[in-house]
């Protein structure tokens, strides 16, 4: 039986260390887990319609019917097999909406040549935000309609989407409009119409996190 001296083992310690440490480094710095799938029960109850707060599985975004800045009809089919980010805004908003729209423009630039990624903005004052007004707003933020639809539609329909599909609502009463939602949330939706993340659309670090999560979902598409 061959006997190895102490020096033999000592000479191989660095090699053994490398073999052991590589998987750990891969996990910490290379491998990142996909963003989770969110259902109503996973979210802050304040964001979720009371009728849905206990639902723990199988939530998907409902079908929708909207009109964009070019007066084109926008439906769920427009976003079929797409990863997309949705937000709720209004063109006359003087506070958070300009910041949010600037960040949506940044997202558009980041994924401009990535056909699997799109953006969707829904007006919470749809009667005021007519197609011509949306057109001017879209031009202000260089919105490409093949990538970013800025939409209006039936108010009840949009508010139901906000409350029961995207969970992007903080109810707010401005003293003028009895039913008015105002939120800074960006909502990430995957190709299966599932919510994969909610982010503060006014915070740079949150936008960075959103971009990273989109990249993870894109990687998953590449591996299918």
PDB file of C-alpha atoms in Angstrom:
ATOM      1  CA  UNK A   1       0.000   0.000   0.000  1.00  0.00           C
ATOM      2  CA  UNK A   2       1.413   3.366  -1.051  1.00  0.00           C
ATOM      3  CA  UNK A   3       1.940   5.821   1.784  1.00  0.00           C
ATOM      4  CA  UNK A   4       1.765   9.587   1.132  1.00  0.00           C
ATOM      5  CA  UNK A   5       3.814  11.857   3.304  1.00  0.00           C
ATOM      6  CA  UNK A   6       2.622  15.081   4.907  1.00  0.00           C
ATOM      7  CA  UNK A   7       4.199  17.217   2.219  1.00  0.00           C
ATOM      8  CA  UNK A   8       2.155  15.474  -0.458  1.00  0.00           C
ATOM      9  CA  UNK A   9      -1.117  16.522   1.162  1.00  0.00           C
ATOM     10  CA  UNK A  10       0.096  20.027   1.970  1.00  0.00           C
ATOM     11  CA  UNK A  11       1.048  20.593  -1.639  1.00  0.00           C
ATOM     12  CA  UNK A  12      -2.478  19.766  -2.702  1.00  0.00           C
ATOM     13  CA  UNK A  13      -4.372  21.908  -0.170  1.00  0.00           C
ATOM     14  CA  UNK A  14      -4.658  24.925  -2.545  1.00  0.00           C
ATOM     15  CA  UNK A  15      -6.048  22.691  -5.284  1.00  0.00           C
ATOM     16  CA  UNK A  16      -8.607  21.127  -2.941  1.00  0.00           C
ATOM     17  CA  UNK A  17      -9.558  24.586  -1.671  1.00  0.00           C
ATOM     18  CA  UNK A  18     -10.189  25.818  -5.230  1.00  0.00           C
ATOM     19  CA  UNK A  19     -12.343  22.788  -6.028  1.00  0.00           C
ATOM     20  CA  UNK A  20     -14.481  23.454  -2.949  1.00  0.00           C
ATOM     21  CA  UNK A  21     -14.749  27.222  -3.285  1.00  0.00           C
ATOM     22  CA  UNK A  22     -15.725  27.454  -6.968  1.00  0.00           C
ATOM     23  CA  UNK A  23     -19.300  26.132  -6.473  1.00  0.00           C
ATOM     24  CA  UNK A  24     -19.776  28.537  -3.556  1.00  0.00           C
ATOM     25  CA  UNK A  25     -18.571  31.508  -5.584  1.00  0.00           C
ATOM     26  CA  UNK A  26     -20.778  30.460  -8.477  1.00  0.00           C
ATOM     27  CA  UNK A  27     -23.813  30.409  -6.210  1.00  0.00           C
ATOM     28  CA  UNK A  28     -23.035  33.744  -4.568  1.00  0.00           C
ATOM     29  CA  UNK A  29     -21.933  35.783  -7.571  1.00  0.00           C
ATOM     30  CA  UNK A  30     -23.177  34.085 -10.741  1.00  0.00           C
ATOM     31  CA  UNK A  31     -26.284  32.099  -9.994  1.00  0.00           C
ATOM     32  CA  UNK A  32     -29.290  34.166  -9.041  1.00  0.00           C
ATOM     33  CA  UNK A  33     -32.728  32.830  -8.370  1.00  0.00           C
ATOM     34  CA  UNK A  34     -35.622  33.994 -10.506  1.00  0.00           C
ATOM     35  CA  UNK A  35     -38.034  36.496  -8.966  1.00  0.00           C
ATOM     36  CA  UNK A  36     -40.914  34.702  -7.236  1.00  0.00           C
ATOM     37  CA  UNK A  37     -44.456  34.428  -8.547  1.00  0.00           C
ATOM     38  CA  UNK A  38     -46.707  36.715  -6.509  1.00  0.00           C
ATOM     39  CA  UNK A  39     -50.280  35.918  -5.593  1.00  0.00           C
ATOM     40  CA  UNK A  40     -52.697  38.175  -3.686  1.00  0.00           C
ATOM     41  CA  UNK A  41     -51.961  36.543  -0.325  1.00  0.00           C
ATOM     42  CA  UNK A  42     -48.245  37.321  -0.751  1.00  0.00           C
ATOM     43  CA  UNK A  43     -48.744  41.071  -1.012  1.00  0.00           C
ATOM     44  CA  UNK A  44     -49.472  43.942   1.325  1.00  0.00           C
ATOM     45  CA  UNK A  45     -53.253  43.709   1.884  1.00  0.00           C
ATOM     46  CA  UNK A  46     -53.518  47.460   1.330  1.00  0.00           C
ATOM     47  CA  UNK A  47     -52.635  46.870  -2.324  1.00  0.00           C
ATOM     48  CA  UNK A  48     -55.126  44.062  -2.882  1.00  0.00           C
ATOM     49  CA  UNK A  49     -58.879  44.195  -3.372  1.00  0.00           C
ATOM     50  CA  UNK A  50     -60.532  42.696  -0.277  1.00  0.00           C
ATOM     51  CA  UNK A  51     -62.254  40.016  -2.348  1.00  0.00           C
ATOM     52  CA  UNK A  52     -58.873  38.545  -3.388  1.00  0.00           C
ATOM     53  CA  UNK A  53     -56.651  38.938  -0.330  1.00  0.00           C
ATOM     54  CA  UNK A  54     -56.730  35.249   0.683  1.00  0.00           C
ATOM     55  CA  UNK A  55     -55.955  33.793  -2.745  1.00  0.00           C
ATOM     56  CA  UNK A  56     -52.640  31.943  -2.562  1.00  0.00           C
ATOM     57  CA  UNK A  57     -52.145  30.564  -6.073  1.00  0.00           C
ATOM     58  CA  UNK A  58     -52.882  30.793  -9.800  1.00  0.00           C
ATOM     59  CA  UNK A  59     -53.298  34.559 -10.028  1.00  0.00           C
ATOM     60  CA  UNK A  60     -52.906  35.984 -13.534  1.00  0.00           C
ATOM     61  CA  UNK A  61     -53.565  39.401 -15.033  1.00  0.00           C
ATOM     62  CA  UNK A  62     -57.066  39.645 -16.491  1.00  0.00           C
ATOM     63  CA  UNK A  63     -57.755  40.409 -20.136  1.00  0.00           C
ATOM     64  CA  UNK A  64     -57.889  44.080 -20.966  1.00  0.00           C
ATOM     65  CA  UNK A  65     -59.141  46.412 -23.692  1.00  0.00           C
ATOM     66  CA  UNK A  66     -57.362  49.762 -24.021  1.00  0.00           C
ATOM     67  CA  UNK A  67     -56.446  52.390 -26.617  1.00  0.00           C
ATOM     68  CA  UNK A  68     -52.903  53.688 -27.026  1.00  0.00           C
ATOM     69  CA  UNK A  69     -51.299  56.964 -28.083  1.00  0.00           C
ATOM     70  CA  UNK A  70     -51.790  56.095 -31.755  1.00  0.00           C
ATOM     71  CA  UNK A  71     -55.479  55.230 -31.278  1.00  0.00           C
ATOM     72  CA  UNK A  72     -54.656  51.539 -31.679  1.00  0.00           C
ATOM     73  CA  UNK A  73     -56.529  48.898 -29.702  1.00  0.00           C
ATOM     74  CA  UNK A  74     -54.343  47.241 -27.068  1.00  0.00           C
ATOM     75  CA  UNK A  75     -55.309  43.888 -25.547  1.00  0.00           C
ATOM     76  CA  UNK A  76     -53.704  40.974 -23.771  1.00  0.00           C
ATOM     77  CA  UNK A  77     -52.817  39.618 -27.220  1.00  0.00           C
ATOM     78  CA  UNK A  78     -50.536  42.639 -27.737  1.00  0.00           C
ATOM     79  CA  UNK A  79     -48.472  41.312 -24.840  1.00  0.00           C
ATOM     80  CA  UNK A  80     -48.742  37.619 -25.635  1.00  0.00           C
ATOM     81  CA  UNK A  81     -45.500  35.792 -24.788  1.00  0.00           C
ATOM     82  CA  UNK A  82     -43.975  39.061 -23.553  1.00  0.00           C
ATOM     83  CA  UNK A  83     -42.347  40.104 -20.301  1.00  0.00           C
ATOM     84  CA  UNK A  84     -43.671  43.560 -19.504  1.00  0.00           C
ATOM     85  CA  UNK A  85     -43.751  46.340 -16.949  1.00  0.00           C
ATOM     86  CA  UNK A  86     -47.050  48.081 -16.170  1.00  0.00           C
ATOM     87  CA  UNK A  87     -47.642  51.367 -14.372  1.00  0.00           C
ATOM     88  CA  UNK A  88     -50.556  53.699 -13.620  1.00  0.00           C
ATOM     89  CA  UNK A  89     -50.192  57.428 -14.214  1.00  0.00           C
ATOM     90  CA  UNK A  90     -51.966  60.550 -15.480  1.00  0.00           C
ATOM     91  CA  UNK A  91     -50.607  63.182 -17.809  1.00  0.00           C
ATOM     92  CA  UNK A  92     -51.407  66.156 -15.551  1.00  0.00           C
ATOM     93  CA  UNK A  93     -49.654  64.657 -12.547  1.00  0.00           C
ATOM     94  CA  UNK A  94     -47.047  67.180 -11.317  1.00  0.00           C
ATOM     95  CA  UNK A  95     -45.331  64.966  -8.759  1.00  0.00           C
ATOM     96  CA  UNK A  96     -44.372  61.313  -9.173  1.00  0.00           C
ATOM     97  CA  UNK A  97     -45.577  60.653 -12.725  1.00  0.00           C
ATOM     98  CA  UNK A  98     -42.816  62.583 -14.530  1.00  0.00           C
ATOM     99  CA  UNK A  99     -40.228  60.617 -12.549  1.00  0.00           C
ATOM    100  CA  UNK A 100     -42.006  57.362 -13.327  1.00  0.00           C
ATOM    101  CA  UNK A 101     -42.264  58.186 -17.018  1.00  0.00           C
ATOM    102  CA  UNK A 102     -38.579  59.096 -17.124  1.00  0.00           C
ATOM    103  CA  UNK A 103     -37.812  55.700 -15.649  1.00  0.00           C
ATOM    104  CA  UNK A 104     -40.110  53.953 -18.105  1.00  0.00           C
ATOM    105  CA  UNK A 105     -38.164  55.725 -20.844  1.00  0.00           C
ATOM    106  CA  UNK A 106     -34.951  54.361 -19.302  1.00  0.00           C
ATOM    107  CA  UNK A 107     -36.419  50.855 -19.330  1.00  0.00           C
ATOM    108  CA  UNK A 108     -37.407  51.324 -22.960  1.00  0.00           C
ATOM    109  CA  UNK A 109     -33.841  52.273 -23.814  1.00  0.00           C
ATOM    110  CA  UNK A 110     -32.432  49.365 -21.832  1.00  0.00           C
ATOM    111  CA  UNK A 111     -34.564  46.800 -23.678  1.00  0.00           C
ATOM    112  CA  UNK A 112     -35.207  48.617 -26.947  1.00  0.00           C
ATOM    113  CA  UNK A 113     -33.784  45.777 -29.028  1.00  0.00           C
ATOM    114  CA  UNK A 114     -35.190  42.998 -26.866  1.00  0.00           C
ATOM    115  CA  UNK A 115     -38.426  41.974 -28.541  1.00  0.00           C
ATOM    116  CA  UNK A 116     -39.520  39.888 -25.555  1.00  0.00           C
ATOM    117  CA  UNK A 117     -39.813  42.970 -23.299  1.00  0.00           C
ATOM    118  CA  UNK A 118     -42.536  45.635 -23.490  1.00  0.00           C
ATOM    119  CA  UNK A 119     -44.024  48.416 -21.360  1.00  0.00           C
ATOM    120  CA  UNK A 120     -47.625  49.390 -20.567  1.00  0.00           C
ATOM    121  CA  UNK A 121     -48.834  52.624 -18.982  1.00  0.00           C
ATOM    122  CA  UNK A 122     -52.496  53.028 -18.019  1.00  0.00           C
ATOM    123  CA  UNK A 123     -54.068  56.419 -17.334  1.00  0.00           C
ATOM    124  CA  UNK A 124     -56.035  56.742 -14.100  1.00  0.00           C
ATOM    125  CA  UNK A 125     -57.831  59.813 -15.489  1.00  0.00           C
ATOM    126  CA  UNK A 126     -58.854  58.314 -18.826  1.00  0.00           C
ATOM    127  CA  UNK A 127     -61.524  60.892 -19.684  1.00  0.00           C
ATOM    128  CA  UNK A 128     -58.994  63.699 -19.386  1.00  0.00           C
ATOM    129  CA  UNK A 129     -56.265  61.734 -21.115  1.00  0.00           C
ATOM    130  CA  UNK A 130     -57.637  61.535 -24.637  1.00  0.00           C
ATOM    131  CA  UNK A 131     -55.653  60.015 -27.492  1.00  0.00           C
ATOM    132  CA  UNK A 132     -54.232  63.385 -28.666  1.00  0.00           C
ATOM    133  CA  UNK A 133     -53.098  64.176 -25.121  1.00  0.00           C
ATOM    134  CA  UNK A 134     -51.511  60.753 -24.814  1.00  0.00           C
ATOM    135  CA  UNK A 135     -49.826  61.260 -28.169  1.00  0.00           C
ATOM    136  CA  UNK A 136     -48.194  64.470 -26.963  1.00  0.00           C
ATOM    137  CA  UNK A 137     -47.198  62.802 -23.691  1.00  0.00           C
ATOM    138  CA  UNK A 138     -45.710  59.846 -25.566  1.00  0.00           C
ATOM    139  CA  UNK A 139     -43.673  62.184 -27.750  1.00  0.00           C
ATOM    140  CA  UNK A 140     -42.382  63.980 -24.655  1.00  0.00           C
ATOM    141  CA  UNK A 141     -40.943  60.706 -23.363  1.00  0.00           C
ATOM    142  CA  UNK A 142     -39.952  59.268 -26.759  1.00  0.00           C
ATOM    143  CA  UNK A 143     -42.314  56.339 -26.350  1.00  0.00           C
ATOM    144  CA  UNK A 144     -41.965  53.814 -29.151  1.00  0.00           C
ATOM    145  CA  UNK A 145     -45.450  52.302 -29.699  1.00  0.00           C
ATOM    146  CA  UNK A 146     -43.949  48.965 -30.688  1.00  0.00           C
ATOM    147  CA  UNK A 147     -42.328  48.851 -27.255  1.00  0.00           C
ATOM    148  CA  UNK A 148     -44.311  51.150 -24.924  1.00  0.00           C
ATOM    149  CA  UNK A 149     -48.078  51.628 -25.088  1.00  0.00           C
ATOM    150  CA  UNK A 150     -49.431  54.629 -23.186  1.00  0.00           C
ATOM    151  CA  UNK A 151     -53.128  53.958 -22.853  1.00  0.00           C
ATOM    152  CA  UNK A 152     -56.565  55.197 -21.968  1.00  0.00           C
ATOM    153  CA  UNK A 153     -59.903  53.397 -21.796  1.00  0.00           C
ATOM    154  CA  UNK A 154     -62.941  52.833 -19.641  1.00  0.00           C
ATOM    155  CA  UNK A 155     -62.272  54.112 -16.130  1.00  0.00           C
ATOM    156  CA  UNK A 156     -64.040  51.265 -14.319  1.00  0.00           C
ATOM    157  CA  UNK A 157     -62.128  48.739 -16.392  1.00  0.00           C
ATOM    158  CA  UNK A 158     -58.758  50.376 -15.673  1.00  0.00           C
ATOM    159  CA  UNK A 159     -59.457  50.682 -11.959  1.00  0.00           C
ATOM    160  CA  UNK A 160     -60.515  47.059 -11.742  1.00  0.00           C
ATOM    161  CA  UNK A 161     -57.268  46.080 -13.439  1.00  0.00           C
ATOM    162  CA  UNK A 162     -55.338  48.187 -10.932  1.00  0.00           C
ATOM    163  CA  UNK A 163     -57.125  46.720  -7.930  1.00  0.00           C
ATOM    164  CA  UNK A 164     -57.695  43.113  -8.977  1.00  0.00           C
ATOM    165  CA  UNK A 165     -54.979  42.293 -11.514  1.00  0.00           C
ATOM    166  CA  UNK A 166     -51.866  44.398 -10.940  1.00  0.00           C
ATOM    167  CA  UNK A 167     -52.339  45.269  -7.251  1.00  0.00           C
ATOM    168  CA  UNK A 168     -50.781  48.650  -7.927  1.00  0.00           C
ATOM    169  CA  UNK A 169     -53.230  50.753  -5.967  1.00  0.00           C
ATOM    170  CA  UNK A 170     -52.965  53.120  -3.093  1.00  0.00           C
ATOM    171  CA  UNK A 171     -56.413  54.676  -2.909  1.00  0.00           C
ATOM    172  CA  UNK A 172     -56.287  58.428  -2.733  1.00  0.00           C
ATOM    173  CA  UNK A 173     -58.924  61.125  -2.472  1.00  0.00           C
ATOM    174  CA  UNK A 174     -57.885  64.530  -3.775  1.00  0.00           C
ATOM    175  CA  UNK A 175     -61.168  66.185  -2.847  1.00  0.00           C
ATOM    176  CA  UNK A 176     -62.202  66.453  -6.496  1.00  0.00           C
ATOM    177  CA  UNK A 177     -62.418  62.917  -7.770  1.00  0.00           C
ATOM    178  CA  UNK A 178     -64.397  60.479  -5.675  1.00  0.00           C
ATOM    179  CA  UNK A 179     -62.561  57.466  -7.039  1.00  0.00           C
ATOM    180  CA  UNK A 180     -58.931  58.063  -7.835  1.00  0.00           C
ATOM    181  CA  UNK A 181     -55.896  55.800  -7.662  1.00  0.00           C
ATOM    182  CA  UNK A 182     -52.373  57.119  -7.459  1.00  0.00           C
ATOM    183  CA  UNK A 183     -49.363  54.843  -7.142  1.00  0.00           C
ATOM    184  CA  UNK A 184     -45.659  54.821  -7.890  1.00  0.00           C
ATOM    185  CA  UNK A 185     -45.592  51.066  -8.357  1.00  0.00           C
ATOM    186  CA  UNK A 186     -44.114  49.373 -11.408  1.00  0.00           C
ATOM    187  CA  UNK A 187     -45.434  45.831 -11.859  1.00  0.00           C
ATOM    188  CA  UNK A 188     -43.409  43.124 -13.607  1.00  0.00           C
ATOM    189  CA  UNK A 189     -45.484  40.546 -15.494  1.00  0.00           C
ATOM    190  CA  UNK A 190     -44.067  37.420 -17.114  1.00  0.00           C
ATOM    191  CA  UNK A 191     -45.016  35.607 -20.317  1.00  0.00           C
ATOM    192  CA  UNK A 192     -47.622  33.585 -18.412  1.00  0.00           C
ATOM    193  CA  UNK A 193     -49.393  36.759 -17.184  1.00  0.00           C
ATOM    194  CA  UNK A 194     -48.111  36.187 -13.638  1.00  0.00           C
ATOM    195  CA  UNK A 195     -46.849  38.992 -11.383  1.00  0.00           C
ATOM    196  CA  UNK A 196     -43.121  38.604 -10.694  1.00  0.00           C
ATOM    197  CA  UNK A 197     -42.369  41.798  -8.814  1.00  0.00           C
ATOM    198  CA  UNK A 198     -43.580  45.199  -7.616  1.00  0.00           C
ATOM    199  CA  UNK A 199     -41.116  48.104  -7.529  1.00  0.00           C
ATOM    200  CA  UNK A 200     -41.134  51.779  -6.611  1.00  0.00           C
ATOM    201  CA  UNK A 201     -40.923  53.472  -9.988  1.00  0.00           C
ATOM    202  CA  UNK A 202     -39.453  56.645  -8.503  1.00  0.00           C
ATOM    203  CA  UNK A 203     -36.376  55.054  -6.897  1.00  0.00           C
ATOM    204  CA  UNK A 204     -33.206  54.388  -8.921  1.00  0.00           C
ATOM    205  CA  UNK A 205     -32.208  51.334  -6.868  1.00  0.00           C
ATOM    206  CA  UNK A 206     -35.632  49.831  -7.461  1.00  0.00           C
ATOM    207  CA  UNK A 207     -35.270  50.375 -11.209  1.00  0.00           C
ATOM    208  CA  UNK A 208     -31.897  48.604 -11.069  1.00  0.00           C
ATOM    209  CA  UNK A 209     -33.538  45.703  -9.239  1.00  0.00           C
ATOM    210  CA  UNK A 210     -36.324  45.615 -11.821  1.00  0.00           C
ATOM    211  CA  UNK A 211     -33.830  45.494 -14.705  1.00  0.00           C
ATOM    212  CA  UNK A 212     -31.973  42.641 -12.993  1.00  0.00           C
ATOM    213  CA  UNK A 213     -35.211  40.697 -12.526  1.00  0.00           C
ATOM    214  CA  UNK A 214     -36.167  41.199 -16.175  1.00  0.00           C
ATOM    215  CA  UNK A 215     -32.764  39.836 -17.176  1.00  0.00           C
ATOM    216  CA  UNK A 216     -33.350  36.769 -15.002  1.00  0.00           C
ATOM    217  CA  UNK A 217     -36.713  36.134 -16.678  1.00  0.00           C
ATOM    218  CA  UNK A 218     -35.090  36.560 -20.100  1.00  0.00           C
ATOM    219  CA  UNK A 219     -32.420  34.016 -19.150  1.00  0.00           C
ATOM    220  CA  UNK A 220     -35.166  31.602 -18.203  1.00  0.00           C
ATOM    221  CA  UNK A 221     -36.766  32.077 -21.650  1.00  0.00           C
ATOM    222  CA  UNK A 222     -33.416  31.278 -23.272  1.00  0.00           C
ATOM    223  CA  UNK A 223     -33.259  28.009 -21.352  1.00  0.00           C
ATOM    224  CA  UNK A 224     -36.702  26.785 -22.380  1.00  0.00           C
TER     225      UNK A 224
END
